CSV table of C-alpha atoms and ligand atoms in Angstrom, one decimal:
chain,number,residue,atom,x,y,z
A,1,MET,CA,37.1,57.7,114.5
A,2,THR,CA,38.6,57.1,117.9
A,3,LYS,CA,42.2,58.3,118.0
A,4,LYS,CA,44.7,56.5,120.2
A,5,ILE,CA,47.1,59.3,119.5
A,6,PRO,CA,45.9,63.0,119.6
A,7,THR,CA,46.4,65.3,116.6
A,8,ARG,CA,48.5,67.6,118.7
A,9,LEU,CA,51.0,65.8,121.0
A,10,TYR,CA,51.4,68.5,123.6
A,11,LEU,CA,54.2,69.0,126.2
A,12,SER,CA,53.8,71.4,129.1
A,13,GLU,CA,55.9,74.5,129.5
A,14,ASP,CA,57.7,72.7,132.3
A,15,GLU,CA,58.9,70.1,129.8
A,16,ILE,CA,60.9,72.6,127.7
A,17,PRO,CA,64.3,70.9,127.8
A,18,ARG,CA,66.8,72.2,130.4
A,19,PHE,CA,69.8,71.0,128.4
A,20,TRP,CA,71.0,71.1,124.8
A,21,TYR,CA,72.1,67.7,123.5
A,22,ASN,CA,75.6,67.8,121.9
A,23,LEU,CA,75.5,64.9,119.4
A,24,ARG,CA,79.3,65.3,118.8
A,25,ALA,CA,79.9,63.8,122.2
A,26,ASP,CA,78.4,60.5,121.0
A,27,MET,CA,80.1,60.5,117.6
A,28,LYS,CA,83.0,58.0,117.4
A,29,GLU,CA,84.4,59.9,114.4
A,30,LYS,CA,84.2,63.6,115.3
A,31,PRO,CA,83.9,66.3,112.6
A,32,ASP,CA,87.2,67.6,111.5
A,33,PRO,CA,88.5,70.7,113.3
A,34,ILE,CA,87.8,74.2,112.1
A,35,LEU,CA,91.1,75.7,110.6
A,36,HIS,CA,92.5,79.2,110.9
A,37,PRO,CA,92.7,80.3,107.3
A,38,GLY,CA,96.1,81.9,107.7
A,39,THR,CA,98.0,79.2,109.6
A,40,LEU,CA,95.9,76.2,108.5
A,41,GLN,CA,96.1,75.0,112.1
A,42,PRO,CA,93.0,74.2,114.2
A,43,ALA,CA,91.4,77.5,115.2
A,44,SER,CA,91.7,78.3,118.9
A,45,ALA,CA,88.9,79.8,121.0
A,46,GLU,CA,90.9,83.0,120.9
A,47,ASP,CA,90.9,83.1,117.1
A,48,LEU,CA,87.2,82.6,117.0
A,49,GLU,CA,86.5,85.1,119.8
A,50,ALA,CA,87.7,87.9,117.5
A,51,VAL,CA,84.5,87.4,115.5
A,52,PHE,CA,82.0,85.4,117.7
A,53,CYS,CA,80.7,85.6,121.3
A,54,LYS,CA,82.6,83.7,123.9
A,55,GLU,CA,80.1,81.1,125.1
A,56,PRO,CA,79.1,80.1,121.6
A,57,VAL,CA,82.8,79.7,120.7
A,58,LYS,CA,83.2,77.3,123.7
A,59,GLN,CA,80.2,75.4,122.4
A,60,GLU,CA,81.6,75.4,118.9
A,61,LEU,CA,84.7,73.7,120.1
A,62,ASN,CA,83.1,71.3,122.6
A,63,ASP,CA,83.2,67.8,121.1
A,64,THR,CA,82.9,66.0,124.4
A,65,GLU,CA,80.2,67.2,126.7
A,66,ARG,CA,76.8,65.5,126.0
A,67,LEU,CA,74.5,67.8,127.8
A,68,ILE,CA,75.0,71.6,128.0
A,69,PRO,CA,72.7,73.5,130.4
A,70,ILE,CA,70.2,76.0,128.9
A,71,PRO,CA,70.5,79.1,131.0
A,72,GLU,CA,67.3,80.1,132.7
A,73,GLY,CA,67.4,83.5,130.9
A,74,ILE,CA,67.1,81.6,127.6
A,75,ARG,CA,64.5,79.1,128.8
A,76,GLU,CA,62.4,82.0,129.9
A,77,PHE,CA,62.4,83.5,126.4
A,78,TYR,CA,61.6,80.0,125.0
A,79,THR,CA,58.3,79.9,127.1
A,80,ALA,CA,57.0,82.7,124.8
A,81,TYR,CA,56.6,80.3,122.0
A,82,ARG,CA,57.7,76.8,123.1
A,83,PRO,CA,57.1,73.9,123.3
A,84,ALA,CA,56.5,73.9,119.6
A,85,PRO,CA,53.5,71.7,118.4
A,86,LEU,CA,54.1,68.2,117.3
A,87,ILE,CA,51.3,67.3,115.0
A,88,ARG,CA,49.9,64.0,113.7
A,89,ALA,CA,49.1,64.5,110.0
A,90,TYR,CA,45.8,62.5,110.1
A,91,PHE,CA,44.3,64.5,107.2
A,92,LEU,CA,47.4,64.0,105.0
A,93,GLU,CA,47.5,60.3,105.8
A,94,LYS,CA,43.9,59.9,104.8
A,95,ALA,CA,44.2,62.0,101.6
A,96,LEU,CA,47.2,59.9,100.5
A,97,GLY,CA,45.6,56.7,101.5
A,98,THR,CA,48.8,55.6,103.1
A,99,PRO,CA,49.2,53.0,105.9
A,100,ALA,CA,52.1,55.2,107.2
A,101,GLU,CA,51.8,57.4,110.2
A,102,ILE,CA,53.0,60.9,109.5
A,103,TYR,CA,54.1,63.5,112.2
A,104,TYR,CA,55.6,66.9,111.9
A,105,LYS,CA,57.2,69.3,114.3
A,106,HIS,CA,55.9,72.8,113.6
A,107,GLU,CA,58.5,75.5,114.3
A,108,GLY,CA,56.8,78.2,112.4
A,109,THR,CA,54.3,79.4,115.1
A,110,ASN,CA,56.5,82.3,116.5
A,111,THR,CA,56.3,85.8,114.9
A,112,SER,CA,59.7,85.5,113.1
A,113,GLY,CA,58.1,82.5,111.4
A,114,SER,CA,60.9,79.8,111.8
A,115,HIS,CA,63.0,77.6,114.0
A,116,LYS,CA,65.8,80.2,113.7
A,117,LEU,CA,64.6,82.0,116.8
A,118,ASN,CA,65.8,79.1,119.0
A,119,SER,CA,69.4,80.0,118.3
A,120,ALA,CA,68.9,83.7,117.9
A,121,ALA,CA,67.6,83.8,121.5
A,122,ALA,CA,70.6,81.9,122.8
A,123,GLN,CA,73.2,84.0,120.9
A,124,ALA,CA,71.6,87.3,122.0
A,125,PHE,CA,71.5,86.2,125.6
A,126,TYR,CA,75.2,85.2,125.6
A,127,ALA,CA,76.2,88.5,123.9
A,128,LYS,CA,74.3,90.5,126.6
A,129,GLU,CA,75.9,88.4,129.4
A,130,GLU,CA,79.3,89.0,127.9
A,131,GLY,CA,78.7,92.8,128.1
A,132,LEU,CA,78.6,93.5,124.3
A,133,ALA,CA,76.6,96.5,123.0
A,134,SER,CA,75.9,95.4,119.5
A,135,LEU,CA,75.8,92.5,117.0
A,136,THR,CA,76.0,92.2,113.2
A,137,THR,CA,74.6,89.5,111.0
A,138,GLU,CA,73.4,88.8,107.5
A,139,THR,CA,70.1,87.5,106.2
A,140,GLY,CA,69.1,86.1,102.9
A,141,ALA,CA,65.5,85.4,102.7
A,142,GLY,CA,65.0,87.3,106.0
A,143,GLN,CA,64.2,84.6,108.5
A,144,TRP,CA,67.4,84.7,110.4
A,145,GLY,CA,67.5,88.5,110.3
A,146,THR,CA,63.9,88.6,111.7
A,147,ALA,CA,64.7,86.1,114.4
A,148,MET,CA,67.8,88.0,115.4
A,149,SER,CA,65.9,91.3,115.5
A,150,MET,CA,63.3,89.8,117.9
A,151,ALA,CA,66.1,88.3,120.1
A,152,ALA,CA,68.2,91.5,120.1
A,153,GLY,CA,65.2,93.6,120.8
A,154,PHE,CA,64.2,91.3,123.8
A,155,TYR,CA,67.7,91.3,125.3
A,156,GLY,CA,68.4,95.0,124.6
A,157,LEU,CA,71.2,94.9,122.0
A,158,ASP,CA,71.8,97.0,118.8
A,159,LEU,CA,71.7,94.9,115.7
A,160,THR,CA,72.9,95.6,112.1
A,161,VAL,CA,71.6,93.2,109.5
A,162,TYR,CA,73.2,93.0,106.0
A,163,MET,CA,70.4,91.8,103.8
A,164,VAL,CA,71.1,90.3,100.4
A,165,LYS,CA,70.1,93.1,98.0
A,166,VAL,CA,67.6,91.3,95.8
A,167,SER,CA,65.9,89.9,98.8
A,168,SER,CA,65.6,93.3,100.5
A,169,GLU,CA,63.9,94.6,97.3
A,170,GLN,CA,61.6,91.6,97.0
A,171,LYS,CA,60.6,91.4,100.7
A,172,PRO,CA,59.6,94.8,102.0
A,173,TYR,CA,57.5,93.3,104.8
A,174,ARG,CA,60.5,91.3,106.1
A,175,LYS,CA,62.4,94.6,106.2
A,176,ALA,CA,59.5,96.3,108.0
A,177,LEU,CA,59.3,93.6,110.6
A,178,MET,CA,63.0,93.7,111.4
A,179,GLU,CA,63.0,97.5,111.7
A,180,THR,CA,60.0,97.3,114.0
A,181,TYR,CA,62.0,95.1,116.3
A,182,GLY,CA,64.7,97.8,116.2
A,183,ALA,CA,67.3,96.4,113.7
A,184,ARG,CA,69.3,98.5,111.2
A,185,LEU,CA,69.0,97.1,107.7
A,186,ILE,CA,71.7,97.5,105.1
A,187,PRO,CA,71.2,96.0,101.6
A,188,SER,CA,74.3,94.0,100.6
A,189,PRO,CA,76.7,94.5,98.9
A,190,SER,CA,77.0,98.0,100.3
A,191,ASP,CA,79.6,100.8,100.4
A,192,THR,CA,79.8,100.5,104.2
A,193,THR,CA,82.5,97.8,104.1
A,194,GLU,CA,85.7,97.0,102.1
A,195,ALA,CA,84.3,93.6,101.1
A,196,GLY,CA,81.1,95.3,99.8
A,197,ARG,CA,82.9,98.0,97.9
A,198,LYS,CA,85.2,95.4,96.3
A,199,ILE,CA,82.2,93.4,95.0
A,200,LEU,CA,80.4,96.5,93.8
A,201,GLU,CA,83.5,97.6,91.9
A,202,LYS,CA,83.6,94.3,90.0
A,203,ASP,CA,79.9,94.0,89.5
A,204,PRO,CA,77.9,97.2,90.3
A,205,ASN,CA,74.5,95.6,89.4
A,206,THR,CA,74.9,92.5,91.5
A,207,GLY,CA,71.9,91.4,93.5
A,208,GLY,CA,74.2,90.1,96.2
A,209,SER,CA,74.6,86.7,97.9
A,210,LEU,CA,74.6,85.3,101.3
A,211,GLY,CA,78.4,84.8,101.2
A,212,CYS,CA,78.9,88.4,100.4
A,213,ALA,CA,76.6,89.6,103.1
A,214,ILE,CA,78.5,87.4,105.6
A,215,SER,CA,81.7,89.1,104.6
A,216,GLU,CA,80.3,92.5,105.2
A,217,ALA,CA,78.8,91.6,108.6
A,218,VAL,CA,82.0,89.9,109.8
A,219,GLU,CA,84.1,92.9,108.7
A,220,THR,CA,81.9,95.4,110.6
A,221,ALA,CA,81.9,93.2,113.7
A,222,VAL,CA,85.7,93.0,113.8
A,223,LYS,CA,86.1,96.7,113.2
A,224,THR,CA,83.5,97.8,115.8
A,225,ALA,CA,84.2,98.0,119.6
A,226,LYS,CA,82.0,95.7,121.8
A,227,CYS,CA,80.5,94.2,118.7
A,228,ARG,CA,80.4,90.6,117.5
A,229,TYR,CA,79.0,88.7,114.6
A,230,VAL,CA,76.2,86.1,114.9
A,231,LEU,CA,75.4,83.4,112.4
A,232,GLY,CA,72.1,81.5,112.0
A,233,SER,CA,73.1,78.1,110.6
A,234,VAL,CA,76.1,76.0,109.5
A,235,LEU,CA,78.1,76.3,112.8
A,236,ASN,CA,78.1,73.6,115.4
A,237,HIS,CA,76.8,75.8,118.2
A,238,VAL,CA,73.8,76.7,116.1
A,239,LEU,CA,73.0,73.0,115.7
A,240,LEU,CA,73.5,72.5,119.4
A,241,HIS,CA,70.8,75.2,120.1
A,242,GLN,CA,68.5,73.6,117.6
A,243,SER,CA,68.7,70.3,119.4
A,244,ILE,CA,65.8,71.6,121.4
A,245,ILE,CA,63.6,70.7,118.4
A,246,GLY,CA,64.6,67.0,118.5
A,247,GLN,CA,64.5,66.7,122.2
A,248,GLU,CA,60.9,68.1,122.5
A,249,THR,CA,59.9,65.9,119.6
A,250,LYS,CA,61.4,62.8,121.2
A,251,ALA,CA,59.8,63.5,124.6
A,252,ALA,CA,56.3,63.8,123.0
A,253,LEU,CA,56.8,60.7,120.9
A,254,ASP,CA,58.1,58.7,123.8
A,255,ARG,CA,55.0,59.6,125.8
A,256,PHE,CA,52.9,57.6,123.3
A,257,ASP,CA,55.6,55.0,122.6
A,258,ILE,CA,56.0,56.1,119.0
A,259,LYS,CA,59.2,55.1,117.3
A,260,PRO,CA,59.9,56.9,114.0
A,261,ASP,CA,61.3,54.8,111.1
A,262,ILE,CA,62.2,57.8,108.8
A,263,ILE,CA,63.1,61.4,109.8
A,264,ILE,CA,63.2,64.0,107.1
A,265,GLY,CA,64.3,67.6,107.2
A,266,CYS,CA,65.2,70.3,104.7
A,267,ALA,CA,68.9,71.3,104.7
A,268,GLY,CA,70.3,74.7,104.0
A,269,GLY,CA,73.2,75.0,106.4
A,270,GLY,CA,71.9,72.1,108.3
A,271,SER,CA,70.8,73.5,111.6
A,272,ASN,CA,67.1,72.5,111.8
A,273,LEU,CA,67.9,69.0,110.4
A,274,GLY,CA,70.8,68.6,112.8
A,275,GLY,CA,68.6,69.7,115.7
A,276,LEU,CA,65.6,67.6,114.8
A,277,ILE,CA,67.6,64.4,114.3
A,278,ALA,CA,70.2,64.9,117.2
A,279,PRO,CA,68.7,62.7,119.9
A,280,PHE,CA,67.5,60.1,117.4
A,281,MET,CA,70.9,60.0,115.7
A,282,GLY,CA,72.5,59.6,119.1
A,283,GLU,CA,70.5,56.4,119.5
A,284,LYS,CA,71.4,55.2,116.1
A,285,LEU,CA,75.1,55.8,116.7
A,286,ALA,CA,74.7,53.8,119.9
A,287,GLY,CA,73.2,50.9,117.9
A,288,LYS,CA,69.9,51.2,119.6
A,289,SER,CA,67.8,52.0,116.6
A,290,ASP,CA,67.9,51.9,112.8
A,291,ILE,CA,66.1,55.1,111.8
A,292,ARG,CA,66.6,56.4,108.3
A,293,PHE,CA,67.5,60.1,108.2
A,294,ILE,CA,66.9,62.1,105.0
A,295,ALA,CA,68.3,65.6,104.2
A,296,VAL,CA,66.4,67.4,101.4
A,297,GLU,CA,68.0,70.2,99.5
A,298,PRO,CA,67.0,72.2,96.4
A,299,ALA,CA,68.3,70.8,93.1
A,300,SER,CA,69.5,74.4,92.4
A,301,CYS,CA,71.9,74.3,95.4
A,302,PRO,CA,72.9,70.6,95.8
A,303,SER,CA,75.7,70.7,98.4
A,304,PHE,CA,75.2,67.1,99.6
A,305,THR,CA,74.2,65.4,96.5
A,306,ARG,CA,76.6,67.0,94.1
A,307,GLY,CA,79.1,68.9,96.3
A,308,ARG,CA,82.7,68.0,97.3
A,309,TYR,CA,83.8,67.1,100.8
A,310,ALA,CA,86.6,69.7,101.5
A,311,TYR,CA,87.8,72.5,103.7
A,312,ASP,CA,86.1,75.7,102.5
A,313,PHE,CA,85.3,79.2,103.5
A,314,GLY,CA,81.9,80.2,104.8
A,315,ASP,CA,81.8,83.4,102.8
A,316,THR,CA,82.6,84.8,99.3
A,317,ALA,CA,85.4,87.1,100.5
A,318,LYS,CA,87.2,84.1,102.0
A,319,THR,CA,87.6,85.7,105.4
A,320,THR,CA,86.0,83.1,107.7
A,321,PRO,CA,87.7,80.1,109.3
A,322,LEU,CA,87.9,76.9,107.1
A,323,ILE,CA,85.3,74.2,107.7
A,324,ARG,CA,85.5,70.7,106.4
A,325,MET,CA,82.1,70.1,104.8
A,326,TYR,CA,80.2,69.2,101.7
A,327,THR,CA,80.4,72.4,99.6
A,328,LEU,CA,79.8,73.8,96.2
A,329,GLY,CA,82.6,76.3,96.7
A,330,SER,CA,82.2,79.7,98.4
A,331,GLY,CA,82.2,81.3,95.0
A,332,PHE,CA,79.1,79.3,93.9
A,333,ILE,CA,76.1,81.6,93.5
A,334,PRO,CA,72.9,79.6,93.3
A,335,SER,CA,70.3,80.7,90.8
A,336,ALA,CA,67.5,82.8,92.2
A,337,ASN,CA,64.9,80.5,93.7
A,338,HIS,CA,62.1,80.8,96.3
A,339,ALA,CA,63.7,78.8,99.1
A,340,GLY,CA,66.2,81.5,100.2
A,341,GLY,CA,67.0,79.7,103.4
A,342,LEU,CA,68.4,76.8,101.5
A,343,ARG,CA,70.6,78.8,99.1
A,344,TYR,CA,73.9,78.2,100.9
A,345,HIS,CA,77.0,76.7,99.3
A,346,GLY,CA,78.1,74.6,102.3
A,347,MET,CA,76.7,72.2,105.0
A,348,ASN,CA,77.4,71.9,108.7
A,349,SER,CA,80.4,69.8,109.5
A,350,VAL,CA,78.6,67.3,111.9
A,351,LEU,CA,76.0,66.5,109.2
A,352,SER,CA,78.7,66.4,106.6
A,353,LYS,CA,80.6,63.8,108.7
A,354,LEU,CA,77.4,61.7,109.2
A,355,TYR,CA,76.6,61.9,105.5
A,356,ARG,CA,80.1,60.8,104.7
A,357,GLY,CA,79.8,57.9,107.2
A,358,GLY,CA,76.6,56.7,105.6
A,359,PHE,CA,74.4,57.6,108.6
A,360,LEU,CA,72.4,60.2,106.7
A,361,GLU,CA,70.9,60.1,103.2
A,362,ALA,CA,70.3,63.1,100.9
A,363,ARG,CA,67.9,64.0,98.1
A,364,ALA,CA,67.7,67.0,95.9
A,365,GLU,CA,64.2,68.3,94.7
A,366,VAL,CA,63.2,70.8,92.0
A,367,GLN,CA,61.2,73.8,93.1
A,368,THR,CA,58.0,73.1,91.1
A,369,ASP,CA,57.7,69.6,92.6
A,370,VAL,CA,58.3,71.2,96.0
A,371,PHE,CA,55.6,73.7,95.5
A,372,ASP,CA,53.2,71.0,94.3
A,373,ALA,CA,53.7,69.3,97.6
A,374,ALA,CA,53.4,72.7,99.5
A,375,VAL,CA,50.1,73.5,98.0
A,376,LYS,CA,48.8,70.0,98.5
A,377,PHE,CA,49.8,70.2,102.2
A,378,ALA,CA,48.3,73.6,102.7
A,379,LYS,CA,44.9,72.4,101.3
A,380,ILE,CA,44.9,69.2,103.3
A,381,GLU,CA,46.5,70.1,106.6
A,382,GLY,CA,45.5,73.8,106.6
A,383,ILE,CA,49.0,75.2,107.3
A,384,LEU,CA,50.8,77.3,104.7
A,385,PRO,CA,54.4,76.0,104.7
A,386,ALA,CA,57.6,77.9,104.0
A,387,PRO,CA,59.2,77.0,100.7
A,388,GLU,CA,62.2,75.6,102.6
A,389,SER,CA,60.0,73.3,104.8
A,390,SER,CA,58.2,72.1,101.7
A,391,HIS,CA,61.3,70.3,100.6
A,392,ALA,CA,60.8,68.0,103.6
A,393,ILE,CA,57.0,67.7,102.9
A,394,LYS,CA,57.8,66.6,99.3
A,395,VAL,CA,59.9,63.7,100.5
A,396,ALA,CA,57.6,62.8,103.4
A,397,ILE,CA,54.7,62.5,100.8
A,398,ASP,CA,57.0,60.4,98.5
A,399,GLU,CA,57.9,58.1,101.4
A,400,ALA,CA,54.2,57.8,102.5
A,401,LEU,CA,53.2,56.9,98.9
A,402,GLU,CA,56.0,54.3,98.9
A,403,CYS,CA,54.4,52.8,102.0
A,404,LYS,CA,51.1,52.7,100.2
A,405,ARG,CA,52.7,50.8,97.4
A,406,THR,CA,54.4,48.3,99.6
A,407,GLY,CA,51.7,48.2,102.4
A,408,GLU,CA,54.3,49.0,105.1
A,409,LYS,CA,53.1,50.9,108.1
A,410,LYS,CA,56.1,53.1,108.7
A,411,VAL,CA,56.3,56.1,111.0
A,412,ILE,CA,57.4,59.1,109.2
A,413,LEU,CA,58.5,62.3,111.0
A,414,PHE,CA,59.5,65.6,109.3
A,415,GLY,CA,60.4,69.1,110.3
A,416,LEU,CA,58.0,71.9,109.3
A,417,THR,CA,60.6,74.6,109.8
A,418,GLY,CA,58.5,77.7,109.0
A,419,THR,CA,55.4,79.5,107.9
A,420,GLY,CA,54.9,80.6,104.3
A,421,TYR,CA,53.2,83.9,105.2
A,422,PHE,CA,56.3,85.8,104.2
A,423,ASP,CA,56.7,83.9,100.9
A,424,LEU,CA,53.5,84.8,99.2
A,425,SER,CA,55.4,86.2,96.2
A,426,ALA,CA,56.6,82.6,95.7
A,427,TYR,CA,53.0,81.3,95.8
A,428,ILE,CA,52.0,84.0,93.4
A,429,SER,CA,54.6,82.8,91.0
A,430,TYR,CA,53.5,79.2,91.5
A,431,ASN,CA,49.8,80.0,91.0
A,432,ALA,CA,50.6,82.1,87.9
A,433,LYS,CA,52.7,79.1,86.5
A,434,THR,CA,55.7,81.4,86.0
A,435,MET,CA,57.8,79.4,88.4
A,436,GLY,CA,60.8,77.6,86.8
A,437,ASP,CA,63.4,75.1,87.8
A,438,HIS,CA,67.1,75.6,87.5
A,439,ILE,CA,69.5,72.7,87.9
A,440,PRO,CA,73.1,73.8,87.6
A,441,THR,CA,75.1,72.2,84.8
A,442,ASP,CA,78.3,70.4,85.6
A,443,GLU,CA,80.2,73.3,84.1
A,444,GLU,CA,78.5,75.7,86.5
A,445,LEU,CA,79.4,73.5,89.4
A,446,GLU,CA,83.0,73.3,88.2
A,447,ARG,CA,83.2,77.1,88.4
A,448,GLY,CA,82.2,76.9,92.1
A,449,PHE,CA,84.5,74.0,92.9
A,450,ALA,CA,87.4,76.1,91.4
A,451,THR,CA,86.9,78.5,94.3
A,452,ILE,CA,87.6,75.8,97.0
A,453,PRO,CA,91.0,76.6,98.5
A,454,ASP,CA,93.9,74.7,97.1
A,455,ILE,CA,95.5,73.6,100.4
A,456,PRO,CA,97.3,70.4,101.4
A,457,GLN,CA,94.3,69.4,103.6
A,458,ASN,CA,92.2,69.2,100.4
A,459,LYS,CA,94.6,67.0,98.4
B,501,LIG,C1,66.8,79.1,107.3
B,501,LIG,C2,65.7,78.2,107.1
B,501,LIG,C3,65.9,76.8,106.7
B,501,LIG,C4,67.3,76.3,106.5
B,501,LIG,O1,68.3,76.5,107.4
B,501,LIG,P1,68.9,75.3,108.2
B,501,LIG,O2,70.0,75.9,109.0
B,501,LIG,O3,69.4,74.3,107.2
B,501,LIG,O4,67.9,74.7,109.1
B,501,LIG,C5,64.9,76.0,106.6
B,501,LIG,N1,63.6,76.4,106.8
B,501,LIG,C6,63.3,77.7,107.1
B,501,LIG,C7,61.9,78.1,107.3
B,501,LIG,C8,64.4,78.6,107.3
B,501,LIG,O5,64.1,79.8,107.7
């Protein structure tokens, strides 16, 4: 077979983008402002700086500047693992017998194992520049905590990670990795914070949740001198940092004059999807293309497909600013599943606005179907995917099979956000056929919705 397009569409180190692309600048309808939870007025930079680092706060509130320079100190770190490979899935196309072309951007080649390092590096760099000594954060499945540990280690900052308790018990290797890079790990809920003690009092046997770990990390950051809190998804500045994924992808595709018809990504808080689609969505909003964008979420945590569009808190203890987004309610605790990175009640406000405006579609998939796709992909393409990424694989395969049915030769692109090396317990469960699916009932969702704040903006 002579290939017009190589299996790996390489970019050189020099082609690592020099700017992040801020999609908000090209949105006619901007996402709604973040609100201060006390005054219900738009949060000021000052409000947010009590919790977050200064430069990311500026980026968070910046709805107008299209291109934001990537400091050399961050680009330098990026050269350790970027540009990330963009791969033509020739094997998968052949195995499916589809006329479609399939491409995936592989963000799982760095040691932390996912795209999250892109924002971790940026946030640690800015914290160091600002003169901070330490950072706090939370981690669910462990990917963000690992990424932050690597970045904090590189830039010389102390890091405390509140790790959801069940997850810290299930994933000793994640813990070891974070500690190797110098982070301090605390299973959450813990007795080191008021938020943690309150939750433990109510439910001493709780396995914890991401929302609860966020509350603990924020509380510690606010109470500690020269310390701030960093978050790995949901917020606009995280999406901004992840735009590097989409820009690299677009540069490599443009080189071969490849125009995607469908772009698919898994969606937890929305950062990888928002980053992957950013430059392509910019073109769509400008009327220059008609790409379909599909967000894939777990059926067990269906923020887009069954959530409400409302102002909500980012954490269980209701301490964060209010974000207008698709949400299941900050009190919604998704059932245990193996895609920890997708178990978040809300969704980034930019993506929420785009979904509301009909620019983005969403699908929910059950975990056993997702793992069927993951194992198929591993056998055919050779790469073991993270459970989160496998949500995108599932829908990419469905779309490729639809092309087979209709004979259409579409170009399908999806984000392979991470490696499955740290999720072998999930694969053990799949192989042993003990994996189940939980789809929340309407009653369960109602209990979550009841925790959405009852404020005039939500009427
Ligand atoms: C965290 C994570 C996700 C989901 O987070 P987003 O912010 O929605 O991108 C997806 N895949 C992997 C591998 C992750 O670690």
